[in-house]
Amino acid sequence: MNFWLFKSEPSVYSIDDLKRDKSTPWEGVRNYQARNFLRDTVKNGDLVLFYHSNAEPPGVAGIARIVKEGYFDPHAFDPKSKYFDEKSKKDNPAWYLVDVGFVEKFDQVISLPMLKGTKGLEEMMVTKRGARLSIQPVTKAEWDIVLKLAGAKLAVK
DNA sequence: GCCAACGTTGGC
DNA sequence: GCCAACGTTGGC
């Protein structure tokens, strides 16, 4: 069981959109490091901090869960898609998707300043300068701290 | 809207 | 393989 932080701009796709949709393919990852996580490490049942970037305030808005682990991104093969990538071949796909399911929306966004000010989260990628990676691993200890901050209903196991 | 950080591209 | 140019991310 792994823990992650996935970033999304709420103007594009927010925790409320996920709540409405129940689950969604996590589209548009076009960064190789993030791709490697989606292809190799993100597994069914893994838990995800849903992070709102370019938001007011930026921060963790809720929890999601991996409901379908890495599979080829069909959009990369489709010339009409904005995610088309001619370098991605069917016998050697460049890009992968996972599906995430809605678990919980926090009553209050755990803002980036709050994360930065919390003991135990100093090493969390998202709190570091220039942490642009859109798929980030989170430790169990960090996960527990964020859920405690949120007063999350999901039991910390 | 600004701009620092940083990933990618492409000429050489 | 170096590195300048360029594009994107994302906090502020």
Coordinates of C-alpha atoms (C1' of nucleotides) in Angstrom, one line a residue:
Chain A
M1 CA 0.0 0.0 0.0
N2 CA 1.4 3.3 -1.1
F3 CA 0.4 6.9 -0.5
W4 CA 0.5 9.7 -3.0
L5 CA -0.2 13.3 -3.7
F6 CA -1.9 14.1 -7.0
K7 CA -2.1 17.7 -8.2
S8 CA -5.0 19.1 -10.2
E9 CA -6.0 22.7 -11.0
P10 CA -9.6 22.9 -9.6
S11 CA -10.6 25.1 -12.6
V12 CA -9.8 22.1 -14.7
Y13 CA -10.8 19.2 -12.4
S14 CA -11.6 19.6 -8.7
I15 CA -12.4 17.4 -5.8
D16 CA -16.1 18.3 -6.3
D17 CA -15.8 17.1 -9.9
L18 CA -14.5 13.8 -8.6
K19 CA -17.2 13.6 -6.0
R20 CA -19.8 14.0 -8.8
D21 CA -18.1 11.6 -11.2
K22 CA -17.3 9.0 -8.5
S23 CA -14.2 8.1 -10.4
T24 CA -12.1 9.4 -13.3
P25 CA -9.1 8.6 -15.5
W26 CA -6.2 10.8 -14.3
E27 CA -5.5 12.4 -17.7
G28 CA -2.8 14.5 -19.1
V29 CA 0.4 13.4 -17.3
R30 CA 3.2 14.2 -19.7
N31 CA 6.2 14.2 -17.4
Y32 CA 8.4 11.1 -17.4
Q33 CA 9.0 10.9 -13.7
A34 CA 5.3 11.1 -13.0
R35 CA 4.8 8.6 -15.8
N36 CA 7.2 6.1 -14.2
F37 CA 5.1 6.3 -11.0
L38 CA 1.9 5.7 -12.9
R39 CA 3.4 2.8 -14.9
D40 CA 5.4 1.1 -12.1
T41 CA 4.5 2.0 -8.6
V42 CA 0.9 3.2 -8.3
K43 CA -1.3 0.2 -7.4
N44 CA -4.9 -0.6 -6.9
G45 CA -6.1 0.6 -3.4
D46 CA -3.3 3.1 -3.0
L47 CA -4.5 6.3 -1.3
V48 CA -4.2 9.8 -2.8
L49 CA -4.1 13.3 -1.3
F50 CA -6.1 15.3 -3.9
Y51 CA -4.2 18.6 -4.1
H52 CA -5.6 21.8 -5.7
S53 CA -2.8 23.8 -7.4
N54 CA -3.2 27.3 -8.8
A55 CA -6.0 27.6 -6.4
E56 CA -7.0 30.0 -3.6
P57 CA -5.7 28.6 -1.3
P58 CA -3.5 25.9 -2.8
G59 CA -3.7 22.8 -0.7
V60 CA -5.0 19.3 -0.1
A61 CA -8.8 19.2 -0.7
G62 CA -9.6 15.6 0.0
I63 CA -8.8 11.9 -0.5
A64 CA -9.0 9.6 -3.5
R65 CA -8.1 6.0 -4.1
I66 CA -6.6 4.2 -7.0
V67 CA -9.4 2.1 -8.6
K68 CA -7.6 1.1 -11.8
E69 CA -3.8 0.8 -11.9
G70 CA -1.5 1.7 -14.8
Y71 CA -2.9 1.2 -18.4
F72 CA -2.0 2.7 -21.7
D73 CA -3.2 6.2 -22.3
P74 CA -5.5 5.8 -25.4
H75 CA -5.5 9.6 -26.0
A76 CA -1.8 9.4 -26.8
F77 CA -2.6 7.3 -29.9
D78 CA -5.5 9.5 -31.1
P79 CA -4.3 12.3 -33.5
K80 CA -7.6 14.3 -32.7
S81 CA -6.9 14.3 -28.9
K82 CA -5.1 17.2 -27.3
Y83 CA -3.0 14.5 -25.5
F84 CA -1.9 13.0 -28.8
D85 CA 1.8 12.2 -28.9
E86 CA 3.3 10.8 -32.1
K87 CA 6.2 9.3 -30.0
S88 CA 3.8 7.0 -28.2
K89 CA 3.5 3.7 -30.2
K90 CA 1.1 0.9 -29.5
D91 CA 4.0 -1.5 -29.1
N92 CA 5.8 0.9 -26.8
P93 CA 3.4 3.3 -25.2
A94 CA 5.0 6.4 -23.8
W95 CA 2.1 7.4 -21.5
Y96 CA 0.0 5.7 -18.9
L97 CA -3.2 6.4 -17.0
V98 CA -4.6 5.3 -13.6
D99 CA -8.3 5.7 -12.5
V100 CA -8.9 7.4 -9.2
G101 CA -12.1 7.1 -7.2
F102 CA -13.6 9.6 -4.7
V103 CA -13.2 8.8 -1.0
E104 CA -13.7 12.0 0.9
K105 CA -13.8 15.8 0.6
F106 CA -12.2 17.6 3.5
D107 CA -14.5 20.1 5.3
Q108 CA -11.6 22.6 4.9
V109 CA -8.7 22.7 2.4
I110 CA -5.4 21.9 4.2
S111 CA -3.6 24.9 2.7
L112 CA 0.0 24.9 1.6
P113 CA 1.0 27.4 4.3
M114 CA -0.5 25.1 6.8
L115 CA 1.4 22.1 5.4
K116 CA 4.6 24.1 5.5
G117 CA 4.0 25.1 9.1
T118 CA 3.4 21.6 10.4
K119 CA 6.0 19.6 12.1
G120 CA 6.8 16.4 10.4
L121 CA 6.0 17.7 6.9
E122 CA 9.3 19.5 6.3
E123 CA 10.5 16.8 3.8
M124 CA 7.2 16.5 1.9
M125 CA 7.8 17.3 -1.7
V126 CA 4.9 19.7 -2.1
T127 CA 6.2 21.9 0.7
K128 CA 9.6 22.4 -1.1
R129 CA 10.5 25.1 -3.4
G130 CA 10.1 24.2 -7.0
A131 CA 8.3 20.9 -6.4
R132 CA 6.5 20.9 -9.7
L133 CA 6.0 17.1 -10.0
S134 CA 2.3 16.4 -10.4
I135 CA 2.5 12.9 -8.9
Q136 CA 4.4 12.7 -5.6
P137 CA 5.0 9.9 -3.2
V138 CA 3.9 10.6 0.4
T139 CA 5.2 8.7 3.4
K140 CA 2.8 6.9 5.8
A141 CA 3.9 9.3 8.6
E142 CA 3.1 12.3 6.4
W143 CA -0.2 10.8 5.3
D144 CA -1.2 10.4 9.0
I145 CA -0.3 13.9 9.9
V146 CA -2.3 15.4 6.9
L147 CA -5.3 13.3 7.8
K148 CA -5.1 14.4 11.4
L149 CA -4.9 18.1 10.3
A150 CA -8.0 17.5 8.2
G151 CA -9.9 15.7 10.9
A152 CA -10.6 13.2 8.1
K153 CA -13.3 10.7 8.6
L154 CA -11.4 8.0 6.9
A155 CA -9.8 5.9 9.6
V156 CA -6.0 6.1 9.8
K157 CA -4.9 2.5 9.7
Chain B
dG1 C1' 0.3 39.0 -14.3
dC2 C1' 5.0 38.1 -12.7
dC3 C1' 8.7 35.3 -12.5
dA4 C1' 11.7 31.5 -10.4
dA5 C1' 12.3 26.7 -11.1
dC6 C1' 12.9 23.3 -14.0
dG7 C1' 11.9 20.0 -17.9
dT8 C1' 12.5 19.5 -22.9
dT9 C1' 14.2 20.6 -27.4
dG10 C1' 17.5 21.1 -30.9
dG11 C1' 21.7 23.1 -33.0
dC12 C1' 26.3 22.3 -32.9
Chain C
dG1 C1' 26.9 15.3 -25.0
dC2 C1' 26.7 20.3 -24.0
dC3 C1' 23.9 24.1 -23.3
dA4 C1' 21.0 28.1 -24.8
dA5 C1' 16.4 28.8 -25.9
dC6 C1' 12.0 27.9 -25.0
dG7 C1' 7.8 26.2 -22.7
dT8 C1' 5.3 25.0 -18.5
dT9 C1' 4.2 25.0 -13.7
dG10 C1' 2.4 27.1 -9.9
dG11 C1' 3.1 30.2 -5.8
dC12 C1' 2.6 34.7 -4.9

